[in-house]
Amino acid sequence: MQVFDVVIVGGGMVGATLGLALARQGRRIAVIEAREPTPFDPAADYDLRVSAISRASQRIFEHLGAWPGMLARRASPYAHMHVWDATGNGEIHFDCAELGEPNLGHIIENRVIQDALLERLRAEDNVSWLCPASLAALAVEADGARLTMEDGCELRAPLVVGADGARSRVRELAGIDVARQAYGQRGVVATVATERPHAATAWQRFLPTGPLAFLPLADGRCSIVWSADDARAEALMAMDDARFARELGVAFGHRLGEIVSVSPRAAFPLAGSQAAAYVRPRIALVGDAAHTIHPLAGQGANLGFLDAATLADVLAGVPGDGRGDLGHHALLRRYERTRRGDNVLSMRAMEGFKLLFGNDLAPLAWLRNTGLALTNRAGPVKHELIRRAMGLSGERPSLAR
Ligand SMILES: Cc1cc2nc3c(=O)[nH]c(=O)nc-3n(C[C@H](O)[C@H](O)[C@H](O)COP(=O)(O)OP(=O)(O)OC[C@H]3O[C@@H](n4cnc5c(N)ncnc54)[C@H](O)[C@@H]3O)c2cc1C
């Protein structure tokens, strides 16, 4: 049986971030990943899964030495954000120059983020990368947790972290319930070329049927996320490219002219969820294993990176060499208390936006249009909004500062 300080189940974006942060503290880490990740290939087309990476997440990656690897692979900075309502004339525009910042964030393929993190992770002597390997059983004992892999191999550690995504096996084996609300929507994603340049702007149009985002890519195209009710999303997936391009252009109000080309599409069911607990004795959940939110503000992965950085902060104070207990419940509760409020608030805010914008009722249409227009004119409110979205204000873990 192999013994570690921390076993992380799931080597996706959040698990890899946590693994690297803990390895830098000198802990002996095992990261168990079920699927062999697809390495980044610069000749390959953009991955359909991209994330709008906040400044707080960028800082975390900088501290961990993974940021240069992301920039070297492929990353698209954006300088503006433009949000408007399809049913009125309310709109809001954010400009990085108003904040004295070089950009508002970066659009980066999930594959690039994971690849750059794993490159650094594998370079650490004290990390065992176990892949492909899947967790089959988990036993929590007084002095440690025992994990059994599907191939029968056993590992032991005082702390097991579930970074294994929305269908977390760790969460299930630990008997932690999850409150899940399916939104009855899917996020249709594709890479598209537009007639007019995207102007390094992240565009978001609120339609009564759901938000439509155009995220600018460095090659001049846009990565789109079109949130639509299940039936509409199914219809969008079934269309041929020419019809899809036409419908997309109309839904986007032809803001960037005609849609010139579209890549193959994919659709993801959208749901908000919160685990009943983020921690149990010897167990902690991070990222999508602990919570998921609507992608309309592009915050899901960013919240997960803050989970990882906060848990790393909490564990940093524990002496090594078996002199402290990394899986002590009271210690792990500190992580939960710090992150849960922020994550629940983000989920509620996204649900509020979805309700406010996904509604044809005249008073709500008036409210959102007036709200957008007023906020656009109210400098300090607007600045605070964008600084929060960038992760530049509020309480932050040390890696995000
Ligand atoms: C359409 C869409 C757009 C989005 N856009 C954004 C955005 O712009 N910005 C943003 O911040 N977020 C965005 N998100 C959310 C973001 O994609 C997720 O929050 C993020 O991928 C979660 O990362 P994770 O590492 O927690 O989980 P995952 O990415 O799900 O990784 C989990 C890992 O665990 C592994 N695993 C699972 N089970 C096991 C097991 N039993 N044993 C071993 N390994 C296992 C999996 O193979 C996987 O590698 C978006 C989501 C959607 C659906």
XYZ file of C-alpha atoms and ligand atoms in Angstrom:
454
model
C 0.000 0.000 0.000
C 1.354 3.439 -0.980
C 1.109 6.219 1.624
C 0.700 9.945 0.825
C -0.091 13.179 2.688
C -2.997 13.992 0.357
C -4.694 11.958 -2.370
C -6.568 14.073 -4.933
C -9.156 12.221 -6.994
C -9.548 14.022 -10.350
C -6.717 15.646 -12.293
C -8.908 18.140 -14.186
C -8.282 21.885 -14.039
C -9.141 22.247 -10.339
C -7.517 19.012 -9.096
C -4.292 19.818 -10.967
C -4.251 23.335 -9.445
C -4.631 21.950 -5.932
C -2.033 19.227 -6.553
C 0.508 21.797 -7.644
C -0.249 24.138 -4.728
C 0.178 21.318 -2.183
C 3.275 19.911 -3.887
C 4.839 23.379 -3.535
C 4.237 23.062 0.228
C 6.377 19.914 0.216
C 3.493 17.447 0.709
C 3.587 13.957 -0.801
C 0.691 14.005 -3.242
C -1.062 11.432 -5.407
C -3.363 12.642 -8.188
C -5.693 9.982 -9.566
C -7.159 10.680 -12.990
C -9.534 8.369 -14.844
C -8.956 9.686 -18.385
C -5.643 10.244 -20.143
C -5.768 14.014 -20.909
C -5.500 15.092 -24.556
C -2.178 16.930 -24.857
C -2.314 20.382 -26.416
C -1.485 20.377 -30.124
C -0.863 23.870 -31.576
C -1.829 22.587 -35.028
C -5.239 21.414 -33.784
C -8.302 23.659 -33.938
C -9.573 25.396 -30.803
C -11.120 23.090 -28.233
C -14.873 23.672 -27.893
C -14.520 23.949 -24.096
C -13.025 27.294 -23.127
C -13.092 29.283 -19.884
C -13.075 33.020 -19.250
C -10.203 33.155 -16.765
C -10.406 35.902 -14.132
C -7.462 37.934 -12.879
C -7.666 36.083 -9.535
C -7.240 32.737 -11.347
C -4.403 34.213 -13.423
C -2.618 35.188 -10.183
C -3.026 31.645 -8.841
C -1.489 30.215 -12.029
C 1.313 32.810 -11.900
C 2.207 31.848 -8.317
C 2.223 28.175 -9.334
C 4.433 28.814 -12.376
C 1.817 27.555 -14.846
C 0.766 30.887 -16.382
C 3.686 31.249 -18.864
C 2.861 27.743 -20.159
C -0.753 28.789 -20.796
C 0.272 31.974 -22.629
C 2.841 30.032 -24.678
C 0.244 27.468 -25.746
C -2.749 29.658 -26.632
C -4.632 32.341 -24.680
C -6.831 35.219 -25.831
C -6.889 38.391 -23.713
C -10.017 40.526 -23.922
C -10.145 44.247 -23.252
C -13.889 44.938 -23.225
C -17.112 43.318 -22.164
C -20.460 44.288 -23.651
C -23.761 43.062 -22.226
C -27.169 43.953 -23.620
C -30.801 42.929 -23.544
C -32.540 41.639 -26.673
C -35.926 43.036 -25.632
C -34.981 46.676 -25.003
C -32.199 49.205 -25.246
C -30.465 48.594 -21.900
C -26.759 47.839 -22.231
C -23.562 48.012 -20.250
C -19.991 48.272 -21.467
C -16.813 47.567 -19.499
C -13.416 48.762 -20.689
C -10.119 47.655 -19.106
C -8.686 51.156 -19.691
C -11.247 52.615 -17.235
C -9.753 50.360 -14.567
C -6.142 50.967 -15.572
C -5.797 47.244 -16.355
C -4.155 45.761 -19.490
C -7.195 43.498 -20.077
C -10.294 42.188 -18.298
C -9.230 38.536 -18.449
C -8.334 35.756 -20.879
C -10.312 33.190 -22.844
C -8.375 29.920 -22.578
C -9.182 26.407 -23.750
C -9.768 24.018 -20.825
C -7.307 21.624 -22.466
C -4.601 24.320 -22.431
C -5.193 25.106 -18.750
C -5.000 21.437 -17.767
C -1.982 20.719 -20.002
C 0.058 23.645 -18.626
C -0.809 22.718 -15.021
C 0.043 19.047 -15.562
C 3.385 19.946 -17.131
C 4.348 21.708 -13.877
C 2.751 19.037 -11.693
C 4.679 16.179 -13.301
C 7.924 18.107 -12.799
C 7.461 17.973 -8.994
C 9.381 15.100 -7.304
C 6.784 14.621 -4.579
C 3.793 14.045 -6.904
C 2.585 10.652 -8.147
C 0.371 11.022 -11.218
C -1.761 7.879 -11.414
C -3.525 7.739 -14.783
C -5.606 6.074 -16.048
C -6.899 5.040 -12.625
C -10.368 5.171 -11.111
C -11.513 5.201 -7.528
C -13.619 2.149 -6.597
C -13.893 2.267 -2.780
C -13.129 4.635 0.064
C -12.891 3.763 3.764
C -12.494 6.500 6.369
C -10.712 5.323 9.511
C -9.679 7.132 12.685
C -6.105 7.756 11.568
C -6.490 7.960 7.783
C -8.484 7.164 4.668
C -7.929 4.077 2.522
C -8.652 4.235 -1.203
C -9.056 1.203 -3.424
C -8.609 1.673 -7.151
C -10.586 -0.277 -9.731
C -7.459 -2.347 -10.488
C -7.298 -3.341 -6.785
C -4.321 -1.111 -5.944
C -4.592 0.580 -2.486
C -3.506 4.022 -1.278
C -3.610 5.611 2.147
C -3.587 9.273 3.271
C -4.854 11.440 6.139
C -6.794 13.541 3.585
C -8.663 12.669 0.374
C -9.855 15.500 -1.876
C -12.669 15.000 -4.373
C -11.841 17.110 -7.448
C -13.684 14.636 -9.626
C -16.319 16.886 -11.152
C -20.086 17.250 -10.965
C -20.708 13.485 -10.682
C -18.110 13.107 -7.931
C -17.475 9.527 -6.848
C -15.694 10.767 -3.710
C -18.813 12.741 -2.742
C -20.978 9.683 -3.323
C -18.678 7.271 -1.434
C -18.455 9.753 1.468
C -22.273 9.773 1.639
C -22.533 13.535 1.039
C -25.859 14.578 -0.507
C -26.064 17.121 -3.274
C -28.905 19.582 -3.944
C -29.120 19.784 -7.723
C -31.398 22.010 -9.747
C -31.515 21.211 -13.445
C -32.165 24.463 -15.340
C -33.900 22.659 -18.206
C -31.304 24.286 -20.461
C -28.226 23.229 -22.383
C -25.176 25.252 -23.293
C -24.542 24.852 -27.029
C -20.874 25.567 -27.783
C -19.041 26.105 -31.088
C -16.236 28.147 -32.634
C -17.488 30.637 -35.224
C -16.091 33.205 -37.651
C -17.955 36.503 -37.961
C -18.113 39.063 -40.754
C -16.812 41.900 -38.547
C -13.900 41.677 -36.037
C -14.737 40.855 -32.419
C -12.697 43.862 -31.212
C -11.236 41.892 -28.252
C -14.662 42.091 -26.628
C -16.564 39.441 -24.668
C -20.144 39.910 -25.910
C -23.229 38.714 -24.083
C -26.792 39.164 -25.322
C -29.659 38.266 -23.014
C -32.484 36.623 -24.946
C -35.783 35.636 -23.283
C -34.754 32.032 -24.068
C -31.333 32.338 -22.370
C -28.019 34.209 -22.644
C -25.811 34.035 -25.750
C -22.083 34.734 -25.327
C -19.454 35.387 -28.014
C -15.978 35.079 -26.489
C -13.093 36.500 -28.558
C -10.284 34.159 -29.666
C -6.772 35.212 -30.679
C -7.236 33.934 -34.260
C -10.126 36.369 -34.834
C -12.950 33.865 -34.345
C -15.298 33.591 -31.350
C -16.123 30.743 -29.016
C -19.871 30.831 -28.412
C -21.970 29.572 -25.502
C -25.663 29.634 -26.373
C -27.836 28.704 -23.380
C -31.229 27.528 -24.573
C -34.119 25.442 -23.288
C -33.636 21.711 -23.878
C -35.982 21.478 -26.884
C -34.496 24.545 -28.579
C -30.947 23.299 -27.877
C -31.807 19.946 -29.430
C -33.158 21.710 -32.513
C -30.002 23.862 -32.714
C -27.829 20.740 -32.540
C -29.821 19.051 -35.317
C -29.528 21.972 -37.798
C -27.092 21.937 -40.696
C -24.270 24.506 -40.471
C -25.858 27.057 -42.822
C -29.143 27.104 -40.914
C -27.362 27.214 -37.537
C -25.234 30.152 -38.732
C -28.356 32.042 -39.846
C -30.199 31.425 -36.560
C -27.108 32.373 -34.563
C -26.734 35.644 -36.491
C -30.370 36.554 -35.777
C -30.114 35.585 -32.084
C -27.004 37.774 -31.775
C -28.756 40.712 -33.464
C -26.044 40.588 -36.178
C -23.836 42.573 -33.824
C -20.737 41.307 -35.669
C -22.453 40.955 -39.049
C -23.114 37.573 -40.622
C -21.785 34.318 -39.163
C -19.305 33.223 -41.816
C -18.425 29.716 -40.602
C -19.202 27.363 -37.723
C -17.245 24.436 -36.280
C -18.864 21.172 -35.124
C -21.055 21.841 -32.063
C -21.477 20.248 -28.625
C -24.159 20.727 -25.958
C -23.867 20.481 -22.161
C -26.820 20.150 -19.753
C -26.854 23.093 -17.315
C -27.559 22.681 -13.612
C -26.864 24.479 -10.367
C -25.749 22.300 -7.476
C -24.349 22.524 -3.964
C -23.013 19.600 -1.949
C -24.718 19.387 1.472
C -21.222 19.578 2.989
C -17.860 20.432 1.407
C -15.990 18.492 4.087
C -16.217 15.434 6.303
C -13.491 14.056 8.546
C -10.587 13.208 6.129
C -12.594 14.341 3.056
C -12.817 17.666 1.201
C -14.594 18.531 -2.057
C -13.389 21.227 -4.472
C -14.586 22.624 -7.822
C -17.564 21.043 -9.576
C -17.553 18.175 -7.050
C -18.691 20.756 -4.461
C -20.799 23.115 -6.623
C -21.870 23.973 -10.162
C -23.439 27.192 -11.457
C -24.984 28.515 -14.665
C -22.173 29.442 -17.090
C -23.687 32.845 -17.919
C -20.986 34.789 -16.073
C -18.184 32.301 -16.785
C -17.404 31.756 -13.099
C -17.614 27.967 -12.463
C -13.960 27.071 -12.920
C -12.808 30.372 -11.391
C -14.684 29.513 -8.182
C -13.042 26.071 -8.243
C -9.544 27.604 -8.459
C -10.409 29.758 -5.424
C -11.514 26.580 -3.590
C -8.139 24.986 -4.367
C -6.170 28.075 -3.284
C -8.208 28.420 -0.064
C -7.775 24.760 0.880
C -4.039 25.125 0.224
C -3.976 28.148 2.588
C -5.763 26.201 5.327
C -3.435 23.190 5.010
C -0.293 25.355 4.839
C -0.322 25.817 8.615
C -0.221 22.072 9.370
C 3.245 20.750 10.271
C 4.539 17.906 8.071
C 6.129 14.508 8.850
C 3.016 13.222 10.587
C 3.223 15.903 13.318
C -0.097 17.499 12.277
C -3.343 16.014 10.961
C -4.202 17.271 7.450
C -7.603 15.556 7.546
C -8.800 16.949 10.882
C -12.460 17.946 10.576
C -12.156 21.243 12.462
C -9.346 22.284 10.106
C -11.282 21.322 6.982
C -14.334 23.202 8.288
C -12.284 26.408 8.031
C -11.993 25.793 4.295
C -15.732 25.121 4.039
C -16.687 28.248 5.998
C -14.481 30.427 3.807
C -15.706 29.121 0.446
C -19.302 28.046 0.863
C -20.827 31.526 1.314
C -19.057 32.866 -1.780
C -20.062 29.875 -3.917
C -23.726 29.928 -2.804
C -23.904 33.687 -3.411
C -22.511 33.250 -6.931
C -25.039 30.515 -7.673
C -27.958 32.628 -6.413
C -26.727 35.663 -8.371
C -26.623 33.619 -11.593
C -30.120 32.262 -10.912
C -31.350 35.822 -10.270
C -29.866 36.994 -13.578
C -31.371 34.036 -15.375
C -34.818 34.807 -13.928
C -34.587 38.541 -14.554
C -33.396 38.196 -18.139
C -35.258 35.048 -19.122
C -38.668 36.647 -18.704
C -40.988 38.488 -21.083
C -43.004 40.248 -18.360
C -43.047 43.999 -19.081
C -42.086 45.138 -15.530
C -39.063 42.817 -15.543
C -38.044 43.992 -19.021
C -38.272 47.602 -17.782
C -36.310 46.755 -14.638
C -33.425 45.063 -16.462
C -33.155 47.716 -19.167
C -33.272 50.561 -16.645
C -30.868 48.668 -14.366
C -28.348 48.120 -17.156
C -28.563 51.749 -18.294
C -28.240 53.143 -14.744
C -25.351 50.839 -13.842
C -23.599 51.789 -17.062
C -23.741 55.439 -16.002
C -22.910 54.886 -12.306
C -19.099 54.785 -12.437
C -18.280 53.443 -8.930
C -20.985 50.725 -9.016
C -19.875 49.651 -12.464
C -16.215 49.562 -11.447
C -16.958 47.526 -8.329
C -19.017 45.062 -10.404
C -16.215 44.395 -12.849
C -13.517 44.331 -10.157
C -15.541 41.644 -8.368
C -15.980 39.636 -11.575
C -12.219 39.852 -12.143
C -11.619 38.665 -8.578
C -9.781 41.875 -7.683
C -11.880 42.768 -4.641
C -13.240 40.903 -1.631
C -11.471 38.327 0.506
C -8.923 36.308 -1.476
C -6.642 33.358 -0.687
C -2.916 34.168 -0.667
C -2.255 32.521 -4.057
C -4.868 34.807 -5.683
C -3.369 38.060 -4.363
C -20.935 25.430 -21.486
C -20.064 25.740 -20.294
C -19.256 26.885 -20.301
C -18.454 27.204 -19.201
N -17.695 28.344 -19.226
C -16.952 28.677 -18.140
C -16.159 29.881 -18.120
O -16.130 30.670 -19.083
N -15.426 30.168 -17.001
C -15.447 29.350 -15.907
O -14.795 29.673 -14.903
N -16.175 28.198 -15.898
C -16.920 27.846 -16.975
N -17.653 26.682 -16.967
C -17.567 25.782 -15.796
C -16.301 24.920 -15.850
O -16.214 24.247 -17.092
C -16.289 23.908 -14.700
O -16.585 24.582 -13.498
C -14.911 23.237 -14.586
O -14.635 22.465 -15.731
C -14.832 22.343 -13.346
O -13.535 21.805 -13.247
P -13.246 20.593 -12.238
O -11.778 20.323 -12.361
O -13.828 20.885 -10.903
O -14.099 19.366 -12.810
P -13.937 18.585 -14.178
O -13.482 19.489 -15.267
O -15.216 17.846 -14.380
O -12.751 17.537 -13.884
C -12.949 16.388 -13.099
C -11.841 15.382 -13.415
O -11.986 14.238 -12.570
C -11.840 13.048 -13.336
N -12.612 11.992 -12.653
C -13.957 11.902 -12.534
N -14.294 10.811 -11.813
C -13.138 10.188 -11.471
C -12.839 9.007 -10.723
N -13.801 8.256 -10.162
N -11.541 8.646 -10.565
C -10.549 9.412 -11.109
N -10.792 10.550 -11.824
C -12.061 10.933 -12.000
C -12.371 13.420 -14.712
O -11.841 12.579 -15.710
C -11.901 14.875 -14.856
O -10.621 14.970 -15.425
C -18.460 26.352 -18.055
C -19.255 25.196 -18.044
C -20.060 24.893 -19.147
C -20.928 23.659 -19.108
